Coordinates of C-alpha atoms and ligand atoms in Angstrom, one line a residue:
M1 CA 0.2 -0.2 -0.1
F2 CA 1.0 3.5 -0.7
Y3 CA 0.2 6.6 1.6
Y4 CA 3.0 8.9 1.2
R5 CA 4.4 12.5 1.4
L6 CA 7.3 13.4 -1.4
L7 CA 10.1 15.7 -0.6
T8 CA 9.0 19.1 1.0
S9 CA 5.5 19.2 0.0
L10 CA 5.2 15.7 1.7
I11 CA 1.9 14.6 -0.3
L12 CA -0.2 12.0 1.6
I13 CA 0.4 9.4 0.9
S14 CA -5.4 -18.0 -1.8
L15 CA -11.5 -36.9 -4.4
L16 CA -14.6 -35.4 -4.5
W17 CA -14.7 -32.8 -6.8
M18 CA -16.7 -34.3 -9.6
V19 CA -19.8 -34.8 -7.3
Y20 CA -20.1 -30.9 -7.4
P21 CA -21.3 -29.3 -10.4
A22 CA -19.5 -26.3 -9.9
A23 CA -16.2 -28.1 -9.7
H24 CA -13.8 -29.0 -12.1
A25 CA -10.0 -30.1 -12.1
Q26 CA -7.5 -27.4 -13.0
D27 CA -6.0 -27.9 -16.3
G28 CA -1.9 -27.3 -16.5
D29 CA -2.2 -26.5 -19.8
Q30 CA -4.9 -23.7 -19.2
L31 CA -2.8 -22.4 -16.2
S32 CA 0.5 -22.1 -18.3
L33 CA -1.4 -19.4 -20.3
A34 CA -0.7 -17.1 -17.4
M35 CA 3.2 -17.5 -17.6
Q36 CA 5.7 -16.4 -19.8
P37 CA 6.8 -19.4 -21.8
E38 CA 10.2 -19.5 -20.2
F39 CA 8.4 -19.5 -16.6
Q40 CA 5.6 -22.2 -17.5
A41 CA 7.9 -25.1 -15.9
D42 CA 7.5 -23.4 -12.7
I43 CA 3.8 -24.6 -12.4
A44 CA 5.2 -28.0 -12.2
A45 CA 8.0 -27.4 -9.8
F46 CA 5.3 -26.5 -7.0
P47 CA 2.7 -29.4 -7.8
D48 CA 1.3 -29.2 -3.9
I49 CA 0.3 -25.9 -3.6
P50 CA -3.3 -25.1 -3.1
Q51 CA -5.5 -25.8 -6.1
I52 CA -7.9 -23.1 -5.6
T53 CA -11.3 -23.0 -8.0
I54 CA -14.1 -20.7 -7.8
V55 CA -17.2 -20.2 -9.9
A56 CA -19.4 -17.2 -9.1
S57 CA -21.4 -14.7 -10.3
L58 CA -21.8 -11.2 -9.8
N59 CA -25.2 -9.3 -9.0
I60 CA -25.0 -5.5 -8.9
T61 CA -27.5 -2.9 -8.1
D62 CA -27.4 0.9 -7.9
Q63 CA -27.3 0.0 -3.9
Q64 CA -24.8 -2.8 -3.7
A65 CA -22.7 -5.5 -5.3
S66 CA -22.5 -9.2 -4.4
I67 CA -20.6 -12.2 -5.7
A68 CA -21.9 -15.4 -4.7
G69 CA -20.7 -18.8 -5.6
N70 CA -18.7 -21.8 -4.8
M71 CA -15.1 -22.5 -4.1
Q72 CA -13.1 -25.7 -4.1
V73 CA -10.0 -25.8 -2.5
L74 CA -7.4 -28.9 -3.0
Y75 CA -4.9 -28.8 0.1
T76 CA -1.9 -30.3 0.8
N77 CA -0.6 -30.5 4.0
L78 CA 3.0 -29.6 3.7
S79 CA 4.0 -29.1 7.1
P80 CA 5.1 -31.9 9.4
D81 CA 2.4 -31.7 11.6
P82 CA -1.1 -33.4 11.5
L83 CA -3.8 -30.8 10.9
S84 CA -7.2 -30.7 12.7
E85 CA -8.3 -27.7 11.2
I86 CA -8.1 -25.5 7.7
V87 CA -8.5 -21.8 8.3
F88 CA -9.9 -19.5 6.0
R89 CA -10.3 -15.6 6.0
L90 CA -13.2 -13.4 5.1
Y91 CA -11.6 -10.0 4.9
P92 CA -14.5 -8.1 3.7
N93 CA -16.0 -8.4 7.2
Y94 CA -13.1 -6.4 8.3
P95 CA -14.6 -2.8 9.8
S96 CA -11.9 -1.1 7.4
Y97 CA -13.1 -3.2 4.5
G98 CA -16.9 -2.4 5.6
G99 CA -18.3 -5.1 3.6
Q100 CA -20.1 -8.2 4.5
A101 CA -19.1 -11.9 3.8
A102 CA -20.2 -15.3 4.3
V103 CA -19.6 -19.2 3.8
S104 CA -22.1 -21.9 4.0
N105 CA -22.4 -25.4 3.0
I106 CA -18.8 -26.4 3.8
L107 CA -17.9 -29.9 2.8
V108 CA -14.4 -31.6 3.7
N109 CA -14.0 -34.8 1.2
G110 CA -18.1 -34.7 1.0
T111 CA -18.7 -34.7 4.5
T112 CA -20.7 -31.8 5.9
V113 CA -18.7 -29.7 8.6
T114 CA -19.7 -26.8 10.9
P115 CA -17.3 -24.2 10.9
E116 CA -16.2 -22.3 13.9
I117 CA -16.2 -18.4 13.0
D118 CA -14.6 -15.9 15.4
P119 CA -16.3 -12.9 16.8
T120 CA -14.5 -10.6 13.9
A121 CA -16.5 -13.0 11.4
S122 CA -13.0 -12.8 9.5
I123 CA -11.6 -16.4 10.4
V124 CA -13.4 -19.4 9.7
S125 CA -11.9 -22.6 11.2
I126 CA -12.9 -25.6 9.5
P127 CA -12.9 -28.8 10.9
L128 CA -11.3 -31.7 9.6
P129 CA -13.1 -35.3 10.2
T130 CA -9.9 -36.8 10.6
P131 CA -6.7 -35.3 10.9
L132 CA -4.9 -34.3 7.9
L133 CA -1.4 -36.0 8.0
P134 CA 1.7 -34.8 6.5
S135 CA 1.9 -34.9 2.5
E136 CA -1.9 -36.0 2.7
Q137 CA -4.6 -34.1 0.4
T138 CA -8.1 -32.9 1.2
M139 CA -10.9 -30.9 -1.0
V140 CA -12.5 -28.5 0.6
T141 CA -15.7 -26.9 -0.7
M142 CA -17.9 -24.2 0.3
D143 CA -20.6 -21.6 -0.9
F144 CA -19.6 -18.1 -0.4
T145 CA -21.1 -14.5 -0.6
S146 CA -19.5 -10.9 -0.6
T147 CA -21.3 -8.0 -0.8
V148 CA -20.0 -4.3 -1.0
F149 CA -22.3 -1.2 -0.3
A150 CA -22.7 1.7 -2.7
E151 CA -21.1 4.8 -2.0
Q152 CA -19.4 4.1 1.2
T153 CA -15.8 5.5 1.7
V154 CA -14.5 2.8 4.3
L155 CA -10.7 3.8 5.2
Y156 CA -8.5 3.5 2.2
A157 CA -11.8 2.2 0.1
Q158 CA -9.7 -0.6 -1.0
Y159 CA -13.1 -2.6 -1.2
S160 CA -15.6 -0.4 -2.3
Y161 CA -18.4 0.6 -4.7
L162 CA -17.7 4.4 -5.6
G163 CA -18.9 5.9 -8.7
G164 CA -19.6 3.1 -10.7
N165 CA -16.5 1.1 -10.0
L166 CA -16.1 -2.1 -7.9
A167 CA -12.7 -2.7 -6.1
L168 CA -13.3 -6.2 -4.7
P169 CA -10.1 -7.7 -3.9
N170 CA -10.4 -10.7 -1.3
F171 CA -13.8 -11.3 -2.3
F172 CA -13.6 -14.9 -1.7
P173 CA -12.6 -16.7 1.3
L174 CA -9.0 -16.5 1.4
L175 CA -6.8 -19.4 2.6
S176 CA -4.9 -18.4 5.7
V177 CA -1.0 -19.5 6.2
Y178 CA 0.1 -22.7 8.5
K179 CA 3.4 -22.7 10.1
T180 CA 5.0 -25.2 12.5
G181 CA 5.4 -23.8 16.2
T182 CA 2.5 -20.8 15.7
G183 CA -0.1 -22.8 14.0
W184 CA -2.6 -21.3 11.7
W185 CA -2.3 -17.0 11.1
R186 CA -5.1 -15.6 12.9
N187 CA -3.8 -12.2 13.2
V188 CA -6.8 -9.5 12.7
A189 CA -4.8 -6.8 10.9
H190 CA -4.5 -3.1 12.4
P191 CA -6.7 -0.9 10.2
Q192 CA -2.9 1.0 9.4
G193 CA -1.3 -1.2 6.7
D194 CA -2.0 -4.3 4.6
A195 CA -4.7 -6.8 5.7
V196 CA -3.5 -10.0 4.0
Y197 CA -1.1 -12.7 4.5
S198 CA -1.7 -15.9 2.2
A199 CA 0.4 -18.5 0.6
T200 CA 1.2 -19.3 -3.2
A201 CA -1.8 -21.2 -4.8
N202 CA -3.2 -22.2 -8.1
F203 CA -6.2 -20.1 -9.1
D204 CA -9.0 -20.9 -11.7
V205 CA -11.9 -18.2 -11.7
T206 CA -15.2 -18.2 -13.6
L207 CA -17.1 -15.0 -13.0
T208 CA -20.4 -14.1 -14.8
A209 CA -21.3 -10.2 -14.3
P210 CA -23.8 -8.3 -16.6
A211 CA -22.2 -7.8 -20.0
K212 CA -21.7 -4.3 -19.8
W213 CA -19.6 -4.4 -16.8
I214 CA -15.7 -4.7 -17.7
L215 CA -13.8 -7.1 -15.5
I216 CA -9.9 -6.6 -14.6
A217 CA -8.5 -9.5 -12.8
S218 CA -5.3 -10.9 -11.5
G219 CA -3.9 -13.3 -14.1
T220 CA -5.0 -13.8 -17.4
R221 CA -8.7 -14.1 -19.1
I222 CA -8.6 -17.2 -21.2
E223 CA -12.4 -17.4 -22.0
N224 CA -14.9 -14.5 -22.6
T225 CA -18.5 -15.9 -23.3
E226 CA -21.5 -14.0 -24.2
N227 CA -24.9 -15.5 -22.4
A228 CA -28.3 -15.1 -23.7
D229 CA -29.4 -13.2 -20.6
Q230 CA -27.0 -10.1 -21.1
T231 CA -24.1 -11.6 -18.8
R232 CA -20.8 -12.3 -19.5
T233 CA -18.8 -15.4 -18.4
H234 CA -15.1 -14.5 -17.8
H235 CA -12.5 -17.3 -17.2
Y236 CA -9.4 -16.3 -15.5
V237 CA -6.1 -18.4 -14.7
A238 CA -3.9 -17.2 -11.8
P239 CA -1.2 -19.8 -11.0
L240 CA 1.4 -19.3 -8.7
M241 CA -0.3 -16.4 -7.2
R242 CA -1.1 -15.8 -3.5
D243 CA -4.2 -14.1 -3.7
F244 CA -6.6 -13.0 -6.5
A245 CA -7.9 -9.3 -7.0
L246 CA -11.0 -8.3 -9.0
M247 CA -11.9 -4.7 -10.0
A248 CA -14.8 -3.6 -12.2
S249 CA -16.4 -0.9 -14.0
T250 CA -18.9 0.2 -17.1
Q251 CA -16.3 2.8 -17.7
Y252 CA -12.6 1.4 -18.2
E253 CA -10.9 2.0 -21.3
T254 CA -7.4 0.4 -21.6
V255 CA -3.9 1.1 -23.4
S256 CA -1.9 -1.4 -23.8
G257 CA 2.1 -2.0 -23.8
E258 CA 4.9 -4.8 -23.5
Q259 CA 8.3 -5.0 -21.7
D260 CA 10.6 -8.1 -21.8
G261 CA 7.5 -9.8 -23.0
I262 CA 5.0 -8.7 -20.4
A263 CA 1.8 -7.6 -21.9
I264 CA 1.0 -4.3 -19.6
D265 CA -2.4 -2.7 -19.8
V266 CA -3.3 0.3 -18.0
H267 CA -7.2 0.5 -17.4
Y268 CA -8.8 3.6 -16.6
F269 CA -11.5 6.3 -16.7
S270 CA -13.0 8.0 -19.9
G271 CA -10.7 11.0 -20.0
G272 CA -7.6 10.0 -19.0
D273 CA -6.1 8.7 -21.9
E274 CA -2.9 10.9 -21.6
A275 CA -2.3 10.0 -18.2
A276 CA -2.9 6.4 -18.9
N277 CA -0.4 6.4 -21.8
T278 CA 2.1 8.2 -19.1
A279 CA 1.3 5.5 -16.4
L280 CA 2.1 2.7 -19.3
R281 CA 5.3 4.4 -19.9
F282 CA 6.3 4.4 -15.6
A283 CA 5.1 0.7 -15.5
E284 CA 7.0 -0.3 -18.7
D285 CA 10.4 1.1 -17.3
A286 CA 9.7 -0.3 -13.8
V287 CA 9.3 -3.8 -14.9
R288 CA 12.5 -3.3 -17.1
I289 CA 14.4 -1.8 -14.3
F290 CA 13.3 -4.5 -11.7
N291 CA 13.7 -7.3 -14.1
A292 CA 17.1 -6.4 -14.7
H293 CA 17.8 -6.0 -11.0
F294 CA 16.2 -8.4 -9.2
G295 CA 15.1 -11.0 -11.6
E296 CA 12.3 -11.5 -13.7
Y297 CA 8.6 -11.0 -13.3
P298 CA 7.3 -14.7 -14.4
F299 CA 3.8 -14.2 -15.5
A300 CA 2.2 -13.1 -18.7
E301 CA 0.4 -9.9 -17.7
L302 CA 0.3 -6.9 -15.2
D303 CA -2.8 -4.4 -14.8
V304 CA -2.4 -1.0 -13.6
V305 CA -5.7 -0.2 -12.6
E306 CA -7.3 3.4 -12.0
T307 CA -9.5 3.0 -9.0
R308 CA -11.3 5.5 -6.5
T309 CA -9.2 4.1 -3.7
V310 CA -8.0 6.9 -1.1
A311 CA -4.6 5.3 -0.7
G312 CA -2.3 6.3 -3.3
G313 CA -2.4 2.9 -4.7
I314 CA -2.6 -0.8 -3.3
E315 CA -0.5 -4.1 -4.5
Y316 CA -2.4 -7.3 -5.4
P317 CA -0.7 -10.2 -7.3
G318 CA -0.6 -9.5 -11.0
L319 CA -2.4 -6.4 -10.6
V320 CA -1.9 -3.0 -8.8
V321 CA -4.3 -0.1 -8.3
V322 CA -3.6 3.8 -8.5
Q323 CA -5.7 6.3 -6.8
S324 CA -7.9 8.3 -9.4
E325 CA -6.9 11.6 -7.7
S326 CA -3.5 11.1 -8.9
W327 CA -4.3 10.1 -12.8
N328 CA -2.7 13.7 -13.9
T329 CA 0.3 13.8 -16.1
Q330 CA 1.6 16.6 -14.4
D331 CA 1.6 14.6 -11.1
L332 CA 5.0 13.0 -10.0
Y333 CA 2.8 11.3 -7.5
L334 CA 1.4 9.2 -10.3
E335 CA 4.9 8.0 -11.6
I336 CA 5.9 7.5 -7.7
V337 CA 2.7 5.3 -6.8
T338 CA 3.0 3.5 -10.1
V339 CA 6.5 2.5 -9.4
H340 CA 6.2 1.4 -6.0
E341 CA 3.0 -0.7 -6.7
V342 CA 4.9 -2.4 -9.4
A343 CA 8.1 -2.9 -7.2
H344 CA 5.5 -4.9 -4.6
Q345 CA 5.1 -7.7 -7.5
W346 CA 8.8 -8.4 -6.5
W347 CA 8.3 -7.6 -2.8
Y348 CA 4.7 -9.0 -1.6
S349 CA 3.4 -10.9 -4.6
L350 CA 6.4 -13.0 -5.7
V351 CA 8.2 -13.0 -2.3
G352 CA 5.5 -13.2 0.1
N353 CA 5.6 -11.9 3.5
D354 CA 3.6 -11.5 6.5
Q355 CA 2.3 -7.8 6.2
T356 CA 0.7 -7.3 9.4
R357 CA 4.2 -8.6 11.2
D358 CA 6.5 -7.5 9.0
P359 CA 5.2 -4.9 6.9
W360 CA 8.8 -3.3 6.4
L361 CA 10.0 -6.4 4.3
D362 CA 7.9 -5.5 1.6
E363 CA 7.1 -1.8 2.1
S364 CA 10.7 -0.5 3.1
L365 CA 12.2 -2.8 -0.1
A366 CA 9.2 -1.2 -2.4
Q367 CA 10.5 2.2 -1.3
Y368 CA 14.0 1.5 -1.8
S369 CA 13.4 -0.1 -5.4
T370 CA 11.5 3.2 -6.3
T371 CA 14.4 5.1 -5.6
L372 CA 16.7 2.4 -8.0
Y373 CA 14.1 3.4 -10.5
F374 CA 14.2 7.1 -10.2
G375 CA 18.2 7.0 -10.1
E376 CA 18.4 5.0 -13.4
V377 CA 15.6 6.9 -15.3
Y378 CA 16.7 10.7 -14.2
G379 CA 19.9 10.2 -12.5
P380 CA 21.8 9.7 -9.0
D381 CA 20.7 13.2 -7.9
F382 CA 17.1 12.6 -8.4
Q383 CA 17.5 9.3 -6.2
Q384 CA 19.6 11.1 -3.6
G385 CA 16.7 13.7 -3.5
F386 CA 14.5 10.9 -2.5
F387 CA 17.1 9.8 0.4
D388 CA 17.0 13.3 1.4
S389 CA 13.2 13.7 1.8
Y390 CA 12.9 10.1 3.5
S391 CA 15.6 11.3 5.9
D392 CA 14.0 14.3 6.6
S393 CA 10.5 12.6 7.3
W394 CA 12.5 10.3 9.4
Q395 CA 14.5 12.7 11.1
N396 CA 11.4 15.5 11.8
F397 CA 9.1 12.6 13.4
S398 CA 11.9 11.3 15.5
A399 CA 13.2 14.6 16.9
E400 CA 9.8 15.3 18.5
N401 CA 8.7 11.5 19.3
G402 CA 11.8 9.6 19.5
D403 CA 13.2 6.9 17.0
K404 CA 12.0 3.6 16.6
V405 CA 13.1 0.6 14.8
I406 CA 11.7 -0.2 11.5
G407 CA 10.6 -3.8 12.3
L408 CA 7.4 -3.7 14.4
A409 CA 4.4 -4.6 13.6
P410 CA 1.9 -1.5 12.5
S411 CA 0.0 -1.7 15.8
D412 CA 3.1 -0.3 17.3
Y413 CA 3.6 2.8 15.2
E414 CA 1.3 5.5 16.4
G415 CA 0.3 9.1 15.1
G416 CA 2.3 9.1 11.5
A417 CA 5.2 6.8 12.9
Y418 CA 4.2 4.1 10.5
F419 CA 5.3 6.1 7.6
S420 CA 7.9 7.9 8.9
F421 CA 9.7 4.5 10.2
V422 CA 8.5 1.9 7.7
Y423 CA 8.4 4.0 4.3
A424 CA 11.0 6.7 5.3
K425 CA 13.7 4.9 7.4
G426 CA 13.2 1.8 6.1
P427 CA 14.4 2.4 2.5
L428 CA 17.5 4.3 4.2
F429 CA 18.3 0.8 5.8
F430 CA 19.0 -0.3 2.4
K431 CA 20.5 2.8 1.6
F432 CA 23.1 2.4 4.6
L433 CA 23.7 -1.1 3.2
A434 CA 24.5 0.0 -0.5
D435 CA 26.8 2.8 1.2
T436 CA 28.5 0.4 3.3
Y437 CA 28.9 -2.9 0.8
G438 CA 28.3 -1.1 -2.6
Q439 CA 24.7 -0.8 -4.4
A440 CA 25.7 -3.5 -7.0
A441 CA 26.5 -6.2 -4.0
L442 CA 23.3 -5.0 -2.4
I443 CA 21.0 -5.4 -5.7
Q444 CA 22.9 -9.0 -6.1
G445 CA 21.9 -10.1 -2.7
L446 CA 18.4 -8.8 -3.0
S447 CA 18.6 -10.8 -6.4
A448 CA 19.7 -13.9 -4.7
Y449 CA 16.7 -13.1 -2.1
F450 CA 14.2 -12.8 -5.0
A451 CA 15.6 -16.2 -6.5
G452 CA 15.5 -18.0 -3.2
Y453 CA 11.8 -16.8 -1.9
R454 CA 9.9 -16.5 -5.2
Y455 CA 6.5 -17.7 -5.1
Q456 CA 7.2 -18.4 -0.9
I457 CA 7.1 -16.6 2.0
A458 CA 10.2 -14.9 3.7
T459 CA 10.9 -13.6 7.3
P460 CA 13.3 -11.1 8.3
T461 CA 15.7 -13.8 9.2
D462 CA 15.6 -15.2 5.6
L463 CA 16.5 -11.9 4.3
Q464 CA 19.6 -11.3 7.0
T465 CA 20.7 -14.7 6.0
V466 CA 20.5 -14.8 2.3
L467 CA 22.4 -11.0 2.3
E468 CA 25.0 -12.3 4.6
A469 CA 25.7 -15.1 2.2
S470 CA 25.6 -12.8 -0.7
L471 CA 27.8 -9.9 1.0
G472 CA 29.9 -12.2 2.6
Q473 CA 29.1 -10.3 5.8
E474 CA 27.5 -10.4 9.2
L475 CA 24.9 -8.1 9.7
D476 CA 23.8 -8.8 13.1
K477 CA 24.8 -5.4 14.0
W478 CA 23.0 -3.6 11.4
F479 CA 19.7 -5.8 11.8
L480 CA 19.7 -5.3 15.6
E481 CA 20.1 -1.4 15.1
W482 CA 18.0 -0.8 12.1
V483 CA 15.3 -3.5 12.3
G484 CA 15.3 -4.1 16.0
Q485 CA 15.9 -7.9 15.6
S486 CA 19.1 -10.1 14.1
N487 CA 19.4 -13.6 13.7
Ligands
ZN501 ZN1 3.5 -0.4 -0.3

């Protein structure tokens, strides 16, 4: 996410399937359509990740929009522990989303089970009739409904129906993350910061919507069928992604480009053609620079989508959104937000992390990556301008409120501290490492981190370990001082 201030002006700123009519097996050949040819083999390299198949319909009125359908999840226990339950999350029920979501008709290998739902209605624990042993598979199916109410701006309006534009991230029950030792992730995110923590899965999603609505989603649309009842059925595949995001409007127009074989589409509202072409160039340059520095973006497509979010921008796998208010060619903010969100494809989407516990891992890296972009496109002075701005923000805040490390959870930062430390001091930690060991050596370390944790989940410990190996240096002192923890 991005809400952020720039330079001096400080702008704010996741058997029995044949029994169920909705279900069908995932087709590896279809999934591969969403990958660049040289990365199609990655699908076979991760055969045991969750296989998530969704078939749903959108019902849209002036007052609200709902998605109702069925989801089946083929889940393999990749942990060394027997599992007695599987946990899903209903993000629309967060007060910060302001929507409503519910599940029903839950079956585990065809047996009806009753879920346990927590008081926030965001944690759905599905009991398994028999423990799922390590490397065993089970099939969970459920019906779900998610609703969003028109013209309600809740927090960042990330889940919203504003001015005829639907932003529906996390509209389905998203599988939580299981870790040995800590069990299933059940944190309810602090409203400040991003909410989602999920593992990489293969998605096959079929959505039917009124024909006049233009749908933009993660992954690649492989079928598009017009129905007799003035609806249209869209079939998407999104392999090796940790979430599946959906945006929709009757008004979207699109400009298309390409970078390193990746189709980049910018979807915008009428009248924003000039800014769309500019945003396309920013996204193409960002992809080119981050591909070269960190390792290649493996998917066939990347979507940049104008929405009515009130955050500057928000990152989703294969799709980033940029707020409508900055859809202006004269606005440097459009460039900063677009580049920051594209950087999140490397840090959050491809290399995953617990954004509710270690937001610095993706946010500080997205910020640092943004400075690399500006350094390369506009020169070193411009990059230094960003560092100076970050430094001012950090120092000014610290002078009044005291210093903090960058490795805290969002709930540990109050009154502007989240931005000042995670978004401003955070990238300066990477600058410090670049100044100490050389920028080229740091970038090489980050590319090793990307190669090691692509499609997986990384922790601060993992980052430190990879950087130490790559740089050939002990980094305990620096991690302790800046992040507040070390290996
Ligand atoms: Zn961000």
